[in-house]
mmCIF file of C-alpha atoms in Angstrom:
data_model
loop_
_atom_site.group_PDB
_atom_site.id
_atom_site.type_symbol
_atom_site.label_atom_id
_atom_site.label_comp_id
_atom_site.label_asym_id
_atom_site.label_seq_id
_atom_site.Cartn_x
_atom_site.Cartn_y
_atom_site.Cartn_z
ATOM 1 C CA MET A 15 -10.359 -45.579 -20.429
ATOM 2 C CA ILE A 16 -9.729 -42.790 -22.942
ATOM 3 C CA ASN A 17 -11.392 -40.267 -20.628
ATOM 4 C CA GLN A 18 -9.167 -41.389 -17.760
ATOM 5 C CA ILE A 19 -6.067 -40.977 -19.940
ATOM 6 C CA LYS A 20 -7.237 -37.485 -20.935
ATOM 7 C CA LYS A 21 -7.662 -36.539 -17.275
ATOM 8 C CA ILE A 22 -4.156 -37.776 -16.459
ATOM 9 C CA ILE A 23 -2.659 -35.837 -19.385
ATOM 10 C CA LEU A 24 -4.485 -32.660 -18.353
ATOM 11 C CA LYS A 25 -3.202 -33.024 -14.788
ATOM 12 C CA VAL A 26 0.377 -33.455 -16.036
ATOM 13 C CA ILE A 27 0.045 -30.402 -18.309
ATOM 14 C CA ALA A 28 -1.438 -28.341 -15.468
ATOM 15 C CA LYS A 29 1.456 -29.300 -13.204
ATOM 16 C CA LYS A 30 3.991 -28.361 -15.863
ATOM 17 C CA ARG A 31 2.261 -25.036 -16.409
ATOM 18 C CA ALA A 32 2.096 -24.169 -12.701
ATOM 19 C CA TRP A 33 3.753 -20.843 -12.016
ATOM 20 C CA SER A 34 7.184 -20.965 -10.438
ATOM 21 C CA ILE A 35 9.920 -18.428 -9.722
ATOM 22 C CA GLY A 36 13.159 -18.202 -11.667
ATOM 23 C CA ILE A 37 15.990 -15.836 -10.777
ATOM 24 C CA PHE A 38 18.798 -14.868 -13.137
ATOM 25 C CA SER A 39 21.265 -12.021 -13.640
ATOM 26 C CA ILE A 40 21.306 -9.698 -16.643
ATOM 27 C CA SER A 41 22.941 -6.367 -17.415
ATOM 28 C CA LYS A 42 20.977 -3.128 -17.475
ATOM 29 C CA THR A 43 21.489 -2.937 -21.219
ATOM 30 C CA SER A 44 19.670 -6.259 -21.622
ATOM 31 C CA LEU A 45 16.491 -5.230 -19.801
ATOM 32 C CA PHE A 46 14.537 -4.847 -23.023
ATOM 33 C CA GLU A 47 15.495 -8.394 -23.988
ATOM 34 C CA ILE A 48 14.345 -9.914 -20.696
ATOM 35 C CA GLU A 49 11.793 -12.203 -22.357
ATOM 36 C CA SER A 50 14.634 -14.053 -24.076
ATOM 37 C CA PHE A 51 16.231 -14.954 -20.725
ATOM 38 C CA ILE A 52 14.748 -18.209 -19.473
ATOM 39 C CA PRO A 53 16.271 -19.933 -16.410
ATOM 40 C CA ASN A 54 17.168 -23.584 -16.985
ATOM 41 C CA GLU A 55 15.429 -24.590 -13.760
ATOM 42 C CA PRO A 56 12.973 -22.727 -11.503
ATOM 43 C CA THR A 57 14.524 -21.368 -8.318
ATOM 44 C CA ILE A 58 11.386 -21.663 -6.168
ATOM 45 C CA THR A 59 8.434 -23.947 -6.943
ATOM 46 C CA ALA A 60 5.256 -25.125 -5.255
ATOM 47 C CA LEU A 61 7.093 -28.319 -4.289
ATOM 48 C CA ASP A 62 9.392 -26.284 -2.010
ATOM 49 C CA ILE A 63 6.496 -25.155 0.180
ATOM 50 C CA THR A 64 6.321 -27.202 3.381
ATOM 51 C CA ASP A 65 3.607 -25.567 5.500
ATOM 52 C CA CYS A 66 0.661 -25.781 3.084
ATOM 53 C CA LYS A 67 -0.340 -27.620 -0.067
ATOM 54 C CA ALA A 68 0.649 -25.108 -2.733
ATOM 55 C CA SER A 69 -0.643 -25.095 -6.291
ATOM 56 C CA PHE A 70 1.826 -22.419 -7.463
ATOM 57 C CA VAL A 71 4.171 -19.608 -6.389
ATOM 58 C CA ALA A 72 4.315 -16.164 -8.012
ATOM 59 C CA ASP A 73 4.992 -12.424 -7.621
ATOM 60 C CA PRO A 74 8.565 -12.493 -6.228
ATOM 61 C CA PHE A 75 10.141 -9.469 -4.522
ATOM 62 C CA LEU A 76 13.797 -9.453 -3.442
ATOM 63 C CA ILE A 77 15.418 -7.512 -0.624
ATOM 64 C CA LYS A 78 18.883 -7.816 0.932
ATOM 65 C CA GLU A 79 19.406 -7.531 4.680
ATOM 66 C CA ASN A 80 22.625 -8.236 6.621
ATOM 67 C CA GLY A 81 24.142 -10.079 3.678
ATOM 68 C CA ILE A 82 21.143 -12.374 3.200
ATOM 69 C CA ILE A 83 18.844 -12.103 0.183
ATOM 70 C CA TYR A 84 15.172 -12.632 0.965
ATOM 71 C CA CYS A 85 12.547 -13.443 -1.636
ATOM 72 C CA PHE A 86 8.950 -12.679 -0.651
ATOM 73 C CA PHE A 87 6.269 -14.177 -2.883
ATOM 74 C CA GLU A 88 2.689 -15.317 -3.224
ATOM 75 C CA ILE A 89 1.840 -18.917 -2.373
ATOM 76 C CA LYS A 90 -1.494 -20.190 -3.661
ATOM 77 C CA ASP A 91 -2.847 -22.409 -0.877
ATOM 78 C CA LYS A 92 -4.690 -25.157 -2.709
ATOM 79 C CA ILE A 93 -6.766 -26.251 0.289
ATOM 80 C CA LYS A 94 -7.859 -22.777 1.428
ATOM 81 C CA ASN A 95 -8.070 -21.520 -2.178
ATOM 82 C CA LYS A 96 -6.376 -18.209 -1.467
ATOM 83 C CA GLY A 97 -2.992 -16.549 -1.657
ATOM 84 C CA VAL A 98 -0.684 -16.209 1.343
ATOM 85 C CA ILE A 99 2.772 -14.637 1.563
ATOM 86 C CA GLY A 100 5.891 -16.751 2.028
ATOM 87 C CA VAL A 101 9.622 -16.083 2.179
ATOM 88 C CA SER A 102 12.770 -17.894 1.064
ATOM 89 C CA SER A 103 16.351 -16.889 1.834
ATOM 90 C CA SER A 104 19.672 -17.144 0.024
ATOM 91 C CA GLN A 105 23.339 -16.482 0.687
ATOM 92 C CA ASP A 106 24.334 -16.260 -2.975
ATOM 93 C CA GLY A 107 21.192 -15.111 -4.806
ATOM 94 C CA ILE A 108 21.064 -18.393 -6.710
ATOM 95 C CA ASN A 109 20.122 -21.118 -4.239
ATOM 96 C CA PHE A 110 17.097 -20.284 -2.102
ATOM 97 C CA ASP A 111 15.855 -22.125 0.993
ATOM 98 C CA TYR A 112 12.161 -21.896 1.778
ATOM 99 C CA GLN A 113 11.466 -20.560 5.271
ATOM 100 C CA LYS A 114 7.741 -20.238 6.018
ATOM 101 C CA ILE A 115 4.456 -18.441 5.466
ATOM 102 C CA VAL A 116 4.888 -14.993 7.005
ATOM 103 C CA LEU A 117 1.545 -13.303 6.300
ATOM 104 C CA GLU A 118 -1.967 -14.685 6.008
ATOM 105 C CA GLU A 119 -5.392 -13.056 6.194
ATOM 106 C CA GLN A 120 -8.947 -14.330 5.820
ATOM 107 C CA PHE A 121 -8.818 -13.056 2.234
ATOM 108 C CA HIS A 122 -6.457 -13.521 -0.724
ATOM 109 C CA LEU A 123 -3.024 -11.866 -0.643
ATOM 110 C CA SER A 124 -0.452 -11.586 -3.436
ATOM 111 C CA TYR A 125 2.165 -9.212 -4.927
ATOM 112 C CA PRO A 126 4.098 -8.539 -1.666
ATOM 113 C CA SER A 127 5.954 -5.353 -2.626
ATOM 114 C CA ILE A 128 8.497 -4.721 0.106
ATOM 115 C CA TYR A 129 10.477 -1.649 1.181
ATOM 116 C CA ALA A 130 13.303 -0.832 3.614
ATOM 117 C CA ILE A 131 12.900 2.726 4.912
ATOM 118 C CA ASN A 132 14.965 4.322 7.692
ATOM 119 C CA GLY A 133 15.796 0.981 9.272
ATOM 120 C CA GLU A 134 12.217 -0.300 9.139
ATOM 121 C CA HIS A 135 10.663 -2.808 6.754
ATOM 122 C CA TYR A 136 7.252 -2.375 5.153
ATOM 123 C CA MET A 137 5.139 -4.553 2.905
ATOM 124 C CA ILE A 138 2.175 -3.679 0.693
ATOM 125 C CA PRO A 139 0.632 -6.925 -0.534
ATOM 126 C CA GLU A 140 -2.308 -6.922 -2.892
ATOM 127 C CA SER A 141 -5.533 -7.290 -0.896
ATOM 128 C CA GLY A 142 -8.028 -6.351 -3.598
ATOM 129 C CA GLU A 143 -10.361 -9.146 -2.541
ATOM 130 C CA ASN A 144 -10.877 -7.122 0.647
ATOM 131 C CA ASN A 145 -11.317 -3.856 -1.315
ATOM 132 C CA ASP A 146 -8.356 -2.049 0.208
ATOM 133 C CA VAL A 147 -4.610 -1.351 0.100
ATOM 134 C CA ARG A 148 -2.824 -2.320 3.314
ATOM 135 C CA LEU A 149 0.535 -1.318 4.753
ATOM 136 C CA TYR A 150 2.234 -3.873 7.012
ATOM 137 C CA LYS A 151 5.290 -3.259 9.168
ATOM 138 C CA ALA A 152 7.780 -5.884 10.327
ATOM 139 C CA ASN A 153 7.845 -6.585 14.048
ATOM 140 C CA ASP A 154 10.612 -9.122 13.532
ATOM 141 C CA PHE A 155 11.937 -9.114 9.960
ATOM 142 C CA PRO A 156 11.410 -11.206 7.906
ATOM 143 C CA TYR A 157 8.925 -13.415 9.748
ATOM 144 C CA ASP A 158 6.551 -11.305 11.832
ATOM 145 C CA TRP A 159 4.352 -8.587 10.271
ATOM 146 C CA LYS A 160 1.563 -6.439 11.685
ATOM 147 C CA LEU A 161 -1.004 -4.254 9.964
ATOM 148 C CA GLU A 162 0.200 -0.660 10.226
ATOM 149 C CA LYS A 163 -2.491 1.186 8.278
ATOM 150 C CA ILE A 164 -5.125 0.839 5.568
ATOM 151 C CA LEU A 165 -3.925 3.268 2.894
ATOM 152 C CA LEU A 166 -6.847 3.054 0.447
ATOM 153 C CA GLN A 167 -10.224 1.387 0.629
ATOM 154 C CA GLY A 168 -13.480 1.003 -1.223
ATOM 155 C CA LYS A 169 -12.215 -0.595 -4.449
ATOM 156 C CA ALA A 170 -10.609 -3.862 -5.547
ATOM 157 C CA TYR A 171 -7.155 -2.332 -5.998
ATOM 158 C CA ALA A 172 -4.436 -4.452 -7.623
ATOM 159 C CA ASP A 173 -0.623 -4.462 -7.525
ATOM 160 C CA ALA A 174 0.002 -1.263 -5.564
ATOM 161 C CA THR A 175 3.592 -0.061 -5.988
ATOM 162 C CA ILE A 176 5.104 2.986 -4.277
ATOM 163 C CA THR A 177 8.130 5.151 -5.014
ATOM 164 C CA PHE A 178 9.697 8.191 -3.332
ATOM 165 C CA TYR A 179 10.206 11.211 -5.585
ATOM 166 C CA GLU A 180 10.900 14.853 -4.695
ATOM 167 C CA ASN A 181 9.918 14.477 -1.033
ATOM 168 C CA ARG A 182 6.648 12.652 -1.707
ATOM 169 C CA TRP A 183 5.481 9.070 -1.828
ATOM 170 C CA TYR A 184 3.658 8.094 -4.997
ATOM 171 C CA MET A 185 1.492 5.008 -5.264
ATOM 172 C CA PHE A 186 0.780 3.493 -8.664
ATOM 173 C CA VAL A 187 -2.208 1.155 -8.603
ATOM 174 C CA SER A 188 -4.889 -0.264 -10.849
ATOM 175 C CA GLU A 189 -8.231 -1.861 -10.166
ATOM 176 C CA ASN A 190 -8.553 -5.592 -10.666
ATOM 177 C CA THR A 191 -9.901 -5.037 -14.171
ATOM 178 C CA HIS A 192 -6.406 -3.693 -15.049
ATOM 179 C CA ASP A 193 -7.882 -1.288 -17.612
ATOM 180 C CA LYS A 194 -6.594 1.926 -16.031
ATOM 181 C CA LEU A 195 -3.671 3.117 -13.927
ATOM 182 C CA GLU A 196 -4.109 5.611 -11.088
ATOM 183 C CA VAL A 197 -1.658 7.549 -8.924
ATOM 184 C CA PHE A 198 -2.049 8.613 -5.297
ATOM 185 C CA TYR A 199 0.445 10.635 -3.263
ATOM 186 C CA SER A 200 1.342 11.234 0.381
ATOM 187 C CA ASP A 201 4.003 13.088 2.373
ATOM 188 C CA THR A 202 4.804 9.924 4.359
ATOM 189 C CA ILE A 203 4.623 6.252 3.522
ATOM 190 C CA ASP A 204 1.931 5.712 6.154
ATOM 191 C CA GLY A 205 0.116 8.991 5.526
ATOM 192 C CA THR A 206 -3.134 9.890 3.796
ATOM 193 C CA TYR A 207 -2.902 9.197 0.072
ATOM 194 C CA GLN A 208 -4.592 11.748 -2.158
ATOM 195 C CA PRO A 209 -5.671 10.994 -5.742
ATOM 196 C CA HIS A 210 -3.717 12.692 -8.514
ATOM 197 C CA SER A 211 -5.690 15.400 -10.314
ATOM 198 C CA GLN A 212 -5.117 13.701 -13.687
ATOM 199 C CA ASN A 213 -6.314 10.221 -12.701
ATOM 200 C CA PRO A 214 -6.446 7.869 -14.447
ATOM 201 C CA ILE A 215 -3.009 8.631 -15.844
ATOM 202 C CA ASP A 216 -3.274 5.740 -18.270
ATOM 203 C CA ARG A 217 -6.239 3.864 -19.667
ATOM 204 C CA LYS A 218 -6.289 0.733 -21.784
ATOM 205 C CA SER A 219 -7.803 1.547 -25.175
#
């Protein structure tokens, strides 16, 4: 009986600790105090997901298109035991309606960093389980995505993030051990990314 009670308590704790997504507004001057801002209620939770049995949601990325705010995020599919990418939409940036899973592969996906460039939409989700960094392009934003190019391969890269600076694209990425940060650069977002001569630019001591 005691063991059964313990199992129930652990399940309740696990459910309460499941990752969810909260969205709130702060001023630029409050960025360094972000940890003190805690939403009263999560905006998107695993219970909102209707097309798979989700254990949690995480890694949100926002983008605004035609007056609608879209939130792309990781969904952990409990049955398939892998991450897939879903999207929710909002008119006001506060109340979000879940739409659907928009990207799924045979391997785990997460961290769907998304970019609007010259009228096109691109996504670079983490695909470290497949030992590569992949660039997807929207056929029909926000629901239909196709693989455009494999940008890097051969390592379990994590959380690739790109930025445009002085006519070049720079990719900041770590390996799944998260003990060092590397930079790669390219003339175009879908080009050949070269390693920076000073890689790794940061290493955990």
